[in-house]
Amino acid sequence: MGVAAAGAAFSGALSAGATGQRPVAGLLAPAYEAARLMRQRRRVLLGADRPLWRGGGGTLLVAAVLMVGVVPLGNWTLADLGVGVVWVNAVDVLVWAAAWMLGWGANSAHALVGAHRYLAQALSYELPLMFALVAPAVAAGSLRVGDIVAAQSQLWFVVWMPASFALFCACVLAFSLWGPFSTGSGPDLAGGVLAELSGVDRLLVLAGRWALLAAGSAVAVALFLGGGAGPLLPAWAWSLLKTLLVMAALVVLARRLPLLRPDRLAEVGWLVGLPVALAQLLVVSLVVLGRS
């Protein structure tokens, strides 16, 4: 959550700078917004399924914790699963359920359309994401994230898997519901899945999106950037530093890219992203075969 808070503060500084204010003033903007939302009264809607609606916001946070649980922080891992890569992919699907719960449970047209937009874009990026995750696993010969980090002791995977790394970073923005993949909460839908949320409910969803962005950045560091490998500093410090840098890059990228309509995203995902992911996986497989 500290990395997520740092990312939110960085985004606040960028927003302040873009409006001519001092960037330092924007660093505390997320904290002020969180305090305001904690004091704000929860909105009550007629006919809303409250457990489903409010559970969706909490599910985003739970998904972020589950995802980062298999990522090594130095020599320590919360859950060193033998199928860690599959676990990351499965948790990503949990975000689909959370988005649908937010939309359906609110009993609101805007929220429902927003939820279906998220589901539509998820169908577009899921296969490229899956193959982007498979490439480092094939290279390391293991689905355990710790083994993938160890396999990069001589050369980080990002050097010879740039396409998989770029696709995975784009998918991190997608399953975090940020940047060009935030049409489900866009202004043309009056906020979509966020339209009816207020108070703590809205805070949970916003915190969940930042937490997912931080968790995805941590996974990218472990799978492609050598994990905690680096000189002088301890391994956990390198993991943390790299995660912050990847997250900062994603925040800048999300602010510069335009929104992608779900139908356009399907074209990009299936006609560009998927072939590129498969081509990268083929190259990795041939290299592994050549070594053996």
PDB file of C-alpha atoms in Angstrom:
ATOM      1  CA  MET A   1       0.000   0.000   0.000  1.00  0.00           C
ATOM      2  CA  GLY A   2       2.997   2.302   0.519  1.00  0.00           C
ATOM      3  CA  VAL A   3       3.973   1.934  -3.136  1.00  0.00           C
ATOM      4  CA  ALA A   4       0.355   2.589  -4.145  1.00  0.00           C
ATOM      5  CA  ALA A   5       0.274   5.736  -1.984  1.00  0.00           C
ATOM      6  CA  ALA A   6       3.549   6.910  -3.520  1.00  0.00           C
ATOM      7  CA  GLY A   7       2.082   6.426  -6.986  1.00  0.00           C
ATOM      8  CA  ALA A   8      -1.026   8.421  -6.063  1.00  0.00           C
ATOM      9  CA  ALA A   9       1.136  11.226  -4.639  1.00  0.00           C
ATOM     10  CA  PHE A  10       3.255  11.265  -7.806  1.00  0.00           C
ATOM     11  CA  SER A  11       0.112  11.495  -9.931  1.00  0.00           C
ATOM     12  CA  GLY A  12      -1.132  14.350  -7.735  1.00  0.00           C
ATOM     13  CA  ALA A  13       2.149  16.206  -8.267  1.00  0.00           C
ATOM     14  CA  LEU A  14       1.834  15.755 -12.038  1.00  0.00           C
ATOM     15  CA  SER A  15      -1.748  17.072 -11.934  1.00  0.00           C
ATOM     16  CA  ALA A  16      -0.671  20.100  -9.923  1.00  0.00           C
ATOM     17  CA  GLY A  17       2.159  20.821 -12.346  1.00  0.00           C
ATOM     18  CA  ALA A  18      -0.200  20.527 -15.334  1.00  0.00           C
ATOM     19  CA  THR A  19      -2.502  23.210 -13.870  1.00  0.00           C
ATOM     20  CA  GLY A  20       0.324  25.640 -13.111  1.00  0.00           C
ATOM     21  CA  GLN A  21       0.485  24.896  -9.383  1.00  0.00           C
ATOM     22  CA  ARG A  22       3.581  23.841  -7.474  1.00  0.00           C
ATOM     23  CA  PRO A  23       4.027  20.049  -7.874  1.00  0.00           C
ATOM     24  CA  VAL A  24       4.836  19.779  -4.152  1.00  0.00           C
ATOM     25  CA  ALA A  25       1.306  20.970  -3.385  1.00  0.00           C
ATOM     26  CA  GLY A  26      -0.123  18.036  -5.315  1.00  0.00           C
ATOM     27  CA  LEU A  27       1.795  15.434  -3.315  1.00  0.00           C
ATOM     28  CA  LEU A  28      -0.698  15.645  -0.463  1.00  0.00           C
ATOM     29  CA  ALA A  29      -3.771  15.884  -2.709  1.00  0.00           C
ATOM     30  CA  PRO A  30      -4.528  12.115  -2.480  1.00  0.00           C
ATOM     31  CA  ALA A  31      -4.331  12.287   1.341  1.00  0.00           C
ATOM     32  CA  TYR A  32      -6.765  15.233   1.412  1.00  0.00           C
ATOM     33  CA  GLU A  33      -9.107  13.395  -0.976  1.00  0.00           C
ATOM     34  CA  ALA A  34      -8.959  10.246   1.174  1.00  0.00           C
ATOM     35  CA  ALA A  35      -9.785  12.279   4.302  1.00  0.00           C
ATOM     36  CA  ARG A  36     -12.677  13.976   2.489  1.00  0.00           C
ATOM     37  CA  LEU A  37     -14.119  10.659   1.316  1.00  0.00           C
ATOM     38  CA  MET A  38     -13.844   9.151   4.811  1.00  0.00           C
ATOM     39  CA  ARG A  39     -16.008  11.989   6.141  1.00  0.00           C
ATOM     40  CA  GLN A  40     -18.483  11.861   3.251  1.00  0.00           C
ATOM     41  CA  ARG A  41     -21.778  10.022   3.753  1.00  0.00           C
ATOM     42  CA  ARG A  42     -22.317   6.828   1.781  1.00  0.00           C
ATOM     43  CA  ARG A  43     -24.871   7.138  -1.032  1.00  0.00           C
ATOM     44  CA  VAL A  44     -27.930   4.917  -0.719  1.00  0.00           C
ATOM     45  CA  LEU A  45     -29.629   3.790  -3.959  1.00  0.00           C
ATOM     46  CA  LEU A  46     -33.098   2.364  -4.378  1.00  0.00           C
ATOM     47  CA  GLY A  47     -32.995  -1.330  -5.247  1.00  0.00           C
ATOM     48  CA  ALA A  48     -29.202  -1.610  -5.023  1.00  0.00           C
ATOM     49  CA  ASP A  49     -27.658  -4.934  -4.019  1.00  0.00           C
ATOM     50  CA  ARG A  50     -25.479  -3.442  -1.286  1.00  0.00           C
ATOM     51  CA  PRO A  51     -23.341  -6.515  -0.410  1.00  0.00           C
ATOM     52  CA  LEU A  52     -22.573  -7.073  -4.095  1.00  0.00           C
ATOM     53  CA  TRP A  53     -21.980  -3.383  -4.808  1.00  0.00           C
ATOM     54  CA  ARG A  54     -19.760  -2.670  -1.828  1.00  0.00           C
ATOM     55  CA  GLY A  55     -18.062  -6.043  -2.067  1.00  0.00           C
ATOM     56  CA  GLY A  56     -16.819  -5.139  -5.540  1.00  0.00           C
ATOM     57  CA  GLY A  57     -14.719  -2.283  -4.177  1.00  0.00           C
ATOM     58  CA  GLY A  58     -13.189  -4.468  -1.481  1.00  0.00           C
ATOM     59  CA  THR A  59     -12.486  -7.217  -4.010  1.00  0.00           C
ATOM     60  CA  LEU A  60     -10.107  -4.933  -5.926  1.00  0.00           C
ATOM     61  CA  LEU A  61      -7.963  -4.504  -2.814  1.00  0.00           C
ATOM     62  CA  VAL A  62      -8.089  -8.231  -2.067  1.00  0.00           C
ATOM     63  CA  ALA A  63      -7.022  -9.011  -5.640  1.00  0.00           C
ATOM     64  CA  ALA A  64      -4.001  -6.705  -5.312  1.00  0.00           C
ATOM     65  CA  VAL A  65      -2.899  -8.393  -2.066  1.00  0.00           C
ATOM     66  CA  LEU A  66      -3.350 -11.873  -3.564  1.00  0.00           C
ATOM     67  CA  MET A  67      -1.331 -10.900  -6.636  1.00  0.00           C
ATOM     68  CA  VAL A  68       1.613  -9.400  -4.792  1.00  0.00           C
ATOM     69  CA  GLY A  69       1.659 -12.321  -2.341  1.00  0.00           C
ATOM     70  CA  VAL A  70       3.607 -14.537  -4.777  1.00  0.00           C
ATOM     71  CA  VAL A  71       6.203 -11.859  -5.642  1.00  0.00           C
ATOM     72  CA  PRO A  72       9.559 -12.176  -3.816  1.00  0.00           C
ATOM     73  CA  LEU A  73      10.641  -9.109  -1.837  1.00  0.00           C
ATOM     74  CA  GLY A  74      14.317  -9.837  -1.671  1.00  0.00           C
ATOM     75  CA  ASN A  75      14.634 -13.302  -0.131  1.00  0.00           C
ATOM     76  CA  TRP A  76      11.162 -13.243   1.404  1.00  0.00           C
ATOM     77  CA  THR A  77       7.891 -14.284  -0.238  1.00  0.00           C
ATOM     78  CA  LEU A  78       4.476 -14.285   1.411  1.00  0.00           C
ATOM     79  CA  ALA A  79       3.281 -17.350  -0.543  1.00  0.00           C
ATOM     80  CA  ASP A  80       5.956 -19.075  -2.642  1.00  0.00           C
ATOM     81  CA  LEU A  81       3.532 -20.995  -4.853  1.00  0.00           C
ATOM     82  CA  GLY A  82       4.816 -23.460  -7.436  1.00  0.00           C
ATOM     83  CA  VAL A  83       2.225 -22.063  -9.863  1.00  0.00           C
ATOM     84  CA  GLY A  84       2.797 -18.380  -9.110  1.00  0.00           C
ATOM     85  CA  VAL A  85       2.488 -17.239 -12.743  1.00  0.00           C
ATOM     86  CA  VAL A  86      -0.856 -19.025 -13.118  1.00  0.00           C
ATOM     87  CA  TRP A  87      -1.925 -17.491  -9.814  1.00  0.00           C
ATOM     88  CA  VAL A  88      -1.225 -13.959 -11.105  1.00  0.00           C
ATOM     89  CA  ASN A  89      -3.318 -14.664 -14.198  1.00  0.00           C
ATOM     90  CA  ALA A  90      -6.156 -16.119 -12.111  1.00  0.00           C
ATOM     91  CA  VAL A  91      -6.213 -13.114  -9.776  1.00  0.00           C
ATOM     92  CA  ASP A  92      -6.451 -10.848 -12.798  1.00  0.00           C
ATOM     93  CA  VAL A  93      -9.708 -12.595 -13.688  1.00  0.00           C
ATOM     94  CA  LEU A  94     -10.948 -11.810 -10.179  1.00  0.00           C
ATOM     95  CA  VAL A  95     -10.821  -8.127 -11.195  1.00  0.00           C
ATOM     96  CA  TRP A  96     -13.401  -8.903 -13.882  1.00  0.00           C
ATOM     97  CA  ALA A  97     -15.769 -10.124 -11.188  1.00  0.00           C
ATOM     98  CA  ALA A  98     -15.120  -7.030  -9.068  1.00  0.00           C
ATOM     99  CA  ALA A  99     -15.914  -4.706 -11.996  1.00  0.00           C
ATOM    100  CA  TRP A 100     -19.135  -6.581 -12.710  1.00  0.00           C
ATOM    101  CA  MET A 101     -20.152  -6.482  -9.015  1.00  0.00           C
ATOM    102  CA  LEU A 102     -19.645  -2.701  -8.955  1.00  0.00           C
ATOM    103  CA  GLY A 103     -21.809  -2.253 -12.035  1.00  0.00           C
ATOM    104  CA  TRP A 104     -24.588  -4.726 -11.354  1.00  0.00           C
ATOM    105  CA  GLY A 105     -24.931  -4.132  -7.631  1.00  0.00           C
ATOM    106  CA  ALA A 106     -25.471  -0.374  -7.960  1.00  0.00           C
ATOM    107  CA  ASN A 107     -28.774  -0.796  -9.877  1.00  0.00           C
ATOM    108  CA  SER A 108     -27.736   2.149 -12.045  1.00  0.00           C
ATOM    109  CA  ALA A 109     -27.627   2.363 -15.853  1.00  0.00           C
ATOM    110  CA  HIS A 110     -24.332   4.256 -15.917  1.00  0.00           C
ATOM    111  CA  ALA A 111     -22.617   1.803 -13.593  1.00  0.00           C
ATOM    112  CA  LEU A 112     -23.987  -1.219 -15.477  1.00  0.00           C
ATOM    113  CA  VAL A 113     -22.782   0.049 -18.872  1.00  0.00           C
ATOM    114  CA  GLY A 114     -19.401   0.863 -17.327  1.00  0.00           C
ATOM    115  CA  ALA A 115     -19.083  -2.656 -15.936  1.00  0.00           C
ATOM    116  CA  HIS A 116     -19.857  -4.200 -19.310  1.00  0.00           C
ATOM    117  CA  ARG A 117     -17.243  -1.955 -20.925  1.00  0.00           C
ATOM    118  CA  TYR A 118     -14.659  -3.329 -18.501  1.00  0.00           C
ATOM    119  CA  LEU A 119     -15.730  -6.889 -19.267  1.00  0.00           C
ATOM    120  CA  ALA A 120     -15.505  -6.192 -23.014  1.00  0.00           C
ATOM    121  CA  GLN A 121     -11.982  -4.808 -22.740  1.00  0.00           C
ATOM    122  CA  ALA A 122     -10.950  -7.712 -20.502  1.00  0.00           C
ATOM    123  CA  LEU A 123     -11.821 -10.123 -23.312  1.00  0.00           C
ATOM    124  CA  SER A 124      -9.491  -8.112 -25.558  1.00  0.00           C
ATOM    125  CA  TYR A 125      -6.375  -8.087 -23.403  1.00  0.00           C
ATOM    126  CA  GLU A 126      -6.611 -11.393 -21.553  1.00  0.00           C
ATOM    127  CA  LEU A 127      -5.003 -13.638 -24.193  1.00  0.00           C
ATOM    128  CA  PRO A 128      -2.062 -11.246 -24.883  1.00  0.00           C
ATOM    129  CA  LEU A 129      -1.583 -11.017 -21.105  1.00  0.00           C
ATOM    130  CA  MET A 130      -1.575 -14.793 -20.730  1.00  0.00           C
ATOM    131  CA  PHE A 131       1.072 -15.307 -23.416  1.00  0.00           C
ATOM    132  CA  ALA A 132       3.146 -12.393 -22.071  1.00  0.00           C
ATOM    133  CA  LEU A 133       3.191 -14.197 -18.707  1.00  0.00           C
ATOM    134  CA  VAL A 134       4.056 -17.543 -20.287  1.00  0.00           C
ATOM    135  CA  ALA A 135       7.248 -16.276 -21.988  1.00  0.00           C
ATOM    136  CA  PRO A 136       9.354 -15.766 -18.806  1.00  0.00           C
ATOM    137  CA  ALA A 137       7.985 -19.013 -17.381  1.00  0.00           C
ATOM    138  CA  VAL A 138       9.148 -20.927 -20.475  1.00  0.00           C
ATOM    139  CA  ALA A 139      12.583 -19.286 -20.301  1.00  0.00           C
ATOM    140  CA  ALA A 140      12.977 -20.181 -16.629  1.00  0.00           C
ATOM    141  CA  GLY A 141      11.406 -23.636 -16.972  1.00  0.00           C
ATOM    142  CA  SER A 142       9.214 -22.967 -13.956  1.00  0.00           C
ATOM    143  CA  LEU A 143       5.931 -21.335 -12.988  1.00  0.00           C
ATOM    144  CA  ARG A 144       7.335 -20.254  -9.577  1.00  0.00           C
ATOM    145  CA  VAL A 145       8.024 -16.505  -9.575  1.00  0.00           C
ATOM    146  CA  GLY A 146      11.101 -16.985  -7.382  1.00  0.00           C
ATOM    147  CA  ASP A 147      12.610 -19.402  -9.946  1.00  0.00           C
ATOM    148  CA  ILE A 148      11.977 -16.846 -12.715  1.00  0.00           C
ATOM    149  CA  VAL A 149      13.830 -14.189 -10.704  1.00  0.00           C
ATOM    150  CA  ALA A 150      16.745 -16.597 -10.146  1.00  0.00           C
ATOM    151  CA  ALA A 151      16.886 -17.422 -13.878  1.00  0.00           C
ATOM    152  CA  GLN A 152      17.688 -13.742 -14.589  1.00  0.00           C
ATOM    153  CA  SER A 153      20.934 -13.746 -12.591  1.00  0.00           C
ATOM    154  CA  GLN A 154      22.985 -13.331 -15.786  1.00  0.00           C
ATOM    155  CA  LEU A 155      20.591 -11.397 -18.017  1.00  0.00           C
ATOM    156  CA  TRP A 156      17.268  -9.721 -17.285  1.00  0.00           C
ATOM    157  CA  PHE A 157      14.428 -11.101 -19.391  1.00  0.00           C
ATOM    158  CA  VAL A 158      13.404  -7.617 -20.526  1.00  0.00           C
ATOM    159  CA  VAL A 159      16.562  -7.557 -22.705  1.00  0.00           C
ATOM    160  CA  TRP A 160      15.409 -10.422 -24.941  1.00  0.00           C
ATOM    161  CA  MET A 161      11.661 -10.279 -24.236  1.00  0.00           C
ATOM    162  CA  PRO A 162      10.884  -6.583 -24.816  1.00  0.00           C
ATOM    163  CA  ALA A 163       7.566  -7.326 -26.525  1.00  0.00           C
ATOM    164  CA  SER A 164       6.307  -9.461 -23.627  1.00  0.00           C
ATOM    165  CA  PHE A 165       7.414  -6.796 -21.152  1.00  0.00           C
ATOM    166  CA  ALA A 166       5.637  -4.011 -23.082  1.00  0.00           C
ATOM    167  CA  LEU A 167       2.468  -6.092 -23.428  1.00  0.00           C
ATOM    168  CA  PHE A 168       2.483  -7.007 -19.755  1.00  0.00           C
ATOM    169  CA  CYS A 169       2.885  -3.349 -18.722  1.00  0.00           C
ATOM    170  CA  ALA A 170      -0.044  -2.380 -20.973  1.00  0.00           C
ATOM    171  CA  CYS A 171      -2.115  -5.163 -19.398  1.00  0.00           C
ATOM    172  CA  VAL A 172      -1.187  -3.885 -15.910  1.00  0.00           C
ATOM    173  CA  LEU A 173      -2.856  -0.597 -16.845  1.00  0.00           C
ATOM    174  CA  ALA A 174      -5.817  -2.592 -18.190  1.00  0.00           C
ATOM    175  CA  PHE A 175      -6.503  -4.765 -15.130  1.00  0.00           C
ATOM    176  CA  SER A 176      -5.898  -1.724 -12.899  1.00  0.00           C
ATOM    177  CA  LEU A 177      -8.657   0.086 -14.849  1.00  0.00           C
ATOM    178  CA  TRP A 178      -6.343   3.023 -15.580  1.00  0.00           C
ATOM    179  CA  GLY A 179      -5.404   5.292 -18.493  1.00  0.00           C
ATOM    180  CA  PRO A 180      -6.612   4.217 -21.957  1.00  0.00           C
ATOM    181  CA  PHE A 181      -8.429   1.283 -20.325  1.00  0.00           C
ATOM    182  CA  SER A 182     -10.671   3.348 -18.044  1.00  0.00           C
ATOM    183  CA  THR A 183     -13.618   3.781 -20.417  1.00  0.00           C
ATOM    184  CA  GLY A 184     -15.806   1.955 -17.904  1.00  0.00           C
ATOM    185  CA  SER A 185     -15.456   4.934 -15.577  1.00  0.00           C
ATOM    186  CA  GLY A 186     -15.192   7.570 -18.310  1.00  0.00           C
ATOM    187  CA  PRO A 187     -16.782  11.052 -18.306  1.00  0.00           C
ATOM    188  CA  ASP A 188     -19.171  10.113 -21.164  1.00  0.00           C
ATOM    189  CA  LEU A 189     -20.824   7.703 -18.672  1.00  0.00           C
ATOM    190  CA  ALA A 190     -20.859  10.257 -15.851  1.00  0.00           C
ATOM    191  CA  GLY A 191     -18.203   8.150 -14.137  1.00  0.00           C
ATOM    192  CA  GLY A 192     -19.545   4.683 -15.071  1.00  0.00           C
ATOM    193  CA  VAL A 193     -18.884   2.240 -12.240  1.00  0.00           C
ATOM    194  CA  LEU A 194     -17.766   5.193 -10.079  1.00  0.00           C
ATOM    195  CA  ALA A 195     -20.878   7.274 -10.796  1.00  0.00           C
ATOM    196  CA  GLU A 196     -22.908   6.241  -7.759  1.00  0.00           C
ATOM    197  CA  LEU A 197     -20.052   5.632  -5.327  1.00  0.00           C
ATOM    198  CA  SER A 198     -19.344   8.044  -2.500  1.00  0.00           C
ATOM    199  CA  GLY A 199     -17.618   8.087   0.859  1.00  0.00           C
ATOM    200  CA  VAL A 200     -15.737   4.997   1.974  1.00  0.00           C
ATOM    201  CA  ASP A 201     -17.139   2.955  -0.910  1.00  0.00           C
ATOM    202  CA  ARG A 202     -15.508   5.255  -3.463  1.00  0.00           C
ATOM    203  CA  LEU A 203     -12.286   5.370  -1.438  1.00  0.00           C
ATOM    204  CA  LEU A 204     -12.094   1.568  -1.472  1.00  0.00           C
ATOM    205  CA  VAL A 205     -12.396   1.430  -5.257  1.00  0.00           C
ATOM    206  CA  LEU A 206      -9.832   4.172  -5.858  1.00  0.00           C
ATOM    207  CA  ALA A 207      -7.409   2.570  -3.387  1.00  0.00           C
ATOM    208  CA  GLY A 208      -7.975  -0.805  -5.033  1.00  0.00           C
ATOM    209  CA  ARG A 209      -7.075   0.569  -8.466  1.00  0.00           C
ATOM    210  CA  TRP A 210      -3.840   2.078  -7.125  1.00  0.00           C
ATOM    211  CA  ALA A 211      -3.036  -1.134  -5.253  1.00  0.00           C
ATOM    212  CA  LEU A 212      -3.523  -3.177  -8.437  1.00  0.00           C
ATOM    213  CA  LEU A 213      -1.200  -0.828 -10.318  1.00  0.00           C
ATOM    214  CA  ALA A 214       1.434  -1.285  -7.600  1.00  0.00           C
ATOM    215  CA  ALA A 215       0.976  -5.079  -7.552  1.00  0.00           C
ATOM    216  CA  GLY A 216       1.251  -5.289 -11.346  1.00  0.00           C
ATOM    217  CA  SER A 217       4.435  -3.201 -11.254  1.00  0.00           C
ATOM    218  CA  ALA A 218       5.918  -5.559  -8.660  1.00  0.00           C
ATOM    219  CA  VAL A 219       5.091  -8.564 -10.839  1.00  0.00           C
ATOM    220  CA  ALA A 220       6.721  -6.864 -13.856  1.00  0.00           C
ATOM    221  CA  VAL A 221       9.894  -6.330 -11.822  1.00  0.00           C
ATOM    222  CA  ALA A 222      10.011  -9.988 -10.787  1.00  0.00           C
ATOM    223  CA  LEU A 223       9.275 -11.434 -14.224  1.00  0.00           C
ATOM    224  CA  PHE A 224      11.316  -9.131 -16.462  1.00  0.00           C
ATOM    225  CA  LEU A 225      13.637  -6.822 -14.469  1.00  0.00           C
ATOM    226  CA  GLY A 226      15.602  -9.290 -12.376  1.00  0.00           C
ATOM    227  CA  GLY A 227      13.649  -8.876  -9.141  1.00  0.00           C
ATOM    228  CA  GLY A 228      15.995  -7.755  -6.383  1.00  0.00           C
ATOM    229  CA  ALA A 229      19.180  -8.039  -8.476  1.00  0.00           C
ATOM    230  CA  GLY A 230      21.434  -4.980  -8.229  1.00  0.00           C
ATOM    231  CA  PRO A 231      24.658  -3.654  -6.685  1.00  0.00           C
ATOM    232  CA  LEU A 232      25.244  -2.237  -3.180  1.00  0.00           C
ATOM    233  CA  LEU A 233      21.634  -2.181  -1.926  1.00  0.00           C
ATOM    234  CA  PRO A 234      19.940  -5.246  -0.411  1.00  0.00           C
ATOM    235  CA  ALA A 235      17.649  -7.279  -2.659  1.00  0.00           C
ATOM    236  CA  TRP A 236      14.429  -6.029  -1.043  1.00  0.00           C
ATOM    237  CA  ALA A 237      15.500  -2.413  -1.595  1.00  0.00           C
ATOM    238  CA  TRP A 238      16.183  -3.044  -5.272  1.00  0.00           C
ATOM    239  CA  SER A 239      12.793  -4.755  -5.660  1.00  0.00           C
ATOM    240  CA  LEU A 240      11.087  -1.782  -4.038  1.00  0.00           C
ATOM    241  CA  LEU A 241      13.039   0.789  -6.049  1.00  0.00           C
ATOM    242  CA  LYS A 242      12.376  -0.934  -9.362  1.00  0.00           C
ATOM    243  CA  THR A 243       8.689  -1.276  -8.519  1.00  0.00           C
ATOM    244  CA  LEU A 244       8.459   2.459  -7.794  1.00  0.00           C
ATOM    245  CA  LEU A 245      10.183   3.299 -11.085  1.00  0.00           C
ATOM    246  CA  VAL A 246       7.929   0.993 -13.129  1.00  0.00           C
ATOM    247  CA  MET A 247       4.856   2.409 -11.411  1.00  0.00           C
ATOM    248  CA  ALA A 248       6.002   5.993 -12.054  1.00  0.00           C
ATOM    249  CA  ALA A 249       6.476   5.155 -15.730  1.00  0.00           C
ATOM    250  CA  LEU A 250       2.989   3.619 -15.903  1.00  0.00           C
ATOM    251  CA  VAL A 251       1.449   6.679 -14.217  1.00  0.00           C
ATOM    252  CA  VAL A 252       3.075   8.988 -16.790  1.00  0.00           C
ATOM    253  CA  LEU A 253       2.021   6.668 -19.628  1.00  0.00           C
ATOM    254  CA  ALA A 254      -1.577   6.458 -18.392  1.00  0.00           C
ATOM    255  CA  ARG A 255      -1.860  10.237 -18.298  1.00  0.00           C
ATOM    256  CA  ARG A 256      -0.577  10.687 -21.858  1.00  0.00           C
ATOM    257  CA  LEU A 257      -2.473   7.968 -23.740  1.00  0.00           C
ATOM    258  CA  PRO A 258      -6.046   8.611 -24.959  1.00  0.00           C
ATOM    259  CA  LEU A 259      -8.997   6.467 -23.960  1.00  0.00           C
ATOM    260  CA  LEU A 260      -9.509   3.379 -26.136  1.00  0.00           C
ATOM    261  CA  ARG A 261     -13.072   2.389 -27.015  1.00  0.00           C
ATOM    262  CA  PRO A 262     -13.676  -1.285 -26.184  1.00  0.00           C
ATOM    263  CA  ASP A 263     -14.325  -2.159 -29.846  1.00  0.00           C
ATOM    264  CA  ARG A 264     -11.060  -0.477 -30.933  1.00  0.00           C
ATOM    265  CA  LEU A 265      -9.248  -2.196 -28.091  1.00  0.00           C
ATOM    266  CA  ALA A 266     -10.485  -5.561 -29.383  1.00  0.00           C
ATOM    267  CA  GLU A 267      -8.896  -4.803 -32.769  1.00  0.00           C
ATOM    268  CA  VAL A 268      -5.598  -3.778 -31.169  1.00  0.00           C
ATOM    269  CA  GLY A 269      -5.595  -6.694 -28.738  1.00  0.00           C
ATOM    270  CA  TRP A 270      -6.476  -9.489 -31.162  1.00  0.00           C
ATOM    271  CA  LEU A 271      -4.869  -8.247 -34.388  1.00  0.00           C
ATOM    272  CA  VAL A 272      -1.703  -6.689 -32.936  1.00  0.00           C
ATOM    273  CA  GLY A 273      -1.149  -7.682 -29.307  1.00  0.00           C
ATOM    274  CA  LEU A 274      -1.880 -11.401 -29.670  1.00  0.00           C
ATOM    275  CA  PRO A 275       0.347 -12.020 -32.753  1.00  0.00           C
ATOM    276  CA  VAL A 276       3.180 -10.041 -31.142  1.00  0.00           C
ATOM    277  CA  ALA A 277       2.849 -12.056 -27.915  1.00  0.00           C
ATOM    278  CA  LEU A 278       2.862 -15.347 -29.843  1.00  0.00           C
ATOM    279  CA  ALA A 279       5.876 -14.291 -31.927  1.00  0.00           C
ATOM    280  CA  GLN A 280       7.792 -13.375 -28.762  1.00  0.00           C
ATOM    281  CA  LEU A 281       6.844 -16.699 -27.180  1.00  0.00           C
ATOM    282  CA  LEU A 282       8.042 -18.538 -30.306  1.00  0.00           C
ATOM    283  CA  VAL A 283      11.417 -16.778 -30.126  1.00  0.00           C
ATOM    284  CA  VAL A 284      11.764 -17.629 -26.437  1.00  0.00           C
ATOM    285  CA  SER A 285      10.831 -21.269 -27.073  1.00  0.00           C
ATOM    286  CA  LEU A 286      13.386 -21.589 -29.891  1.00  0.00           C
ATOM    287  CA  VAL A 287      16.115 -20.085 -27.688  1.00  0.00           C
ATOM    288  CA  VAL A 288      15.263 -22.509 -24.881  1.00  0.00           C
ATOM    289  CA  LEU A 289      15.305 -25.444 -27.327  1.00  0.00           C
ATOM    290  CA  GLY A 290      18.655 -24.283 -28.704  1.00  0.00           C
ATOM    291  CA  ARG A 291      20.172 -24.151 -25.221  1.00  0.00           C
ATOM    292  CA  SER A 292      18.974 -27.668 -24.411  1.00  0.00           C
TER     293      SER A 292
END
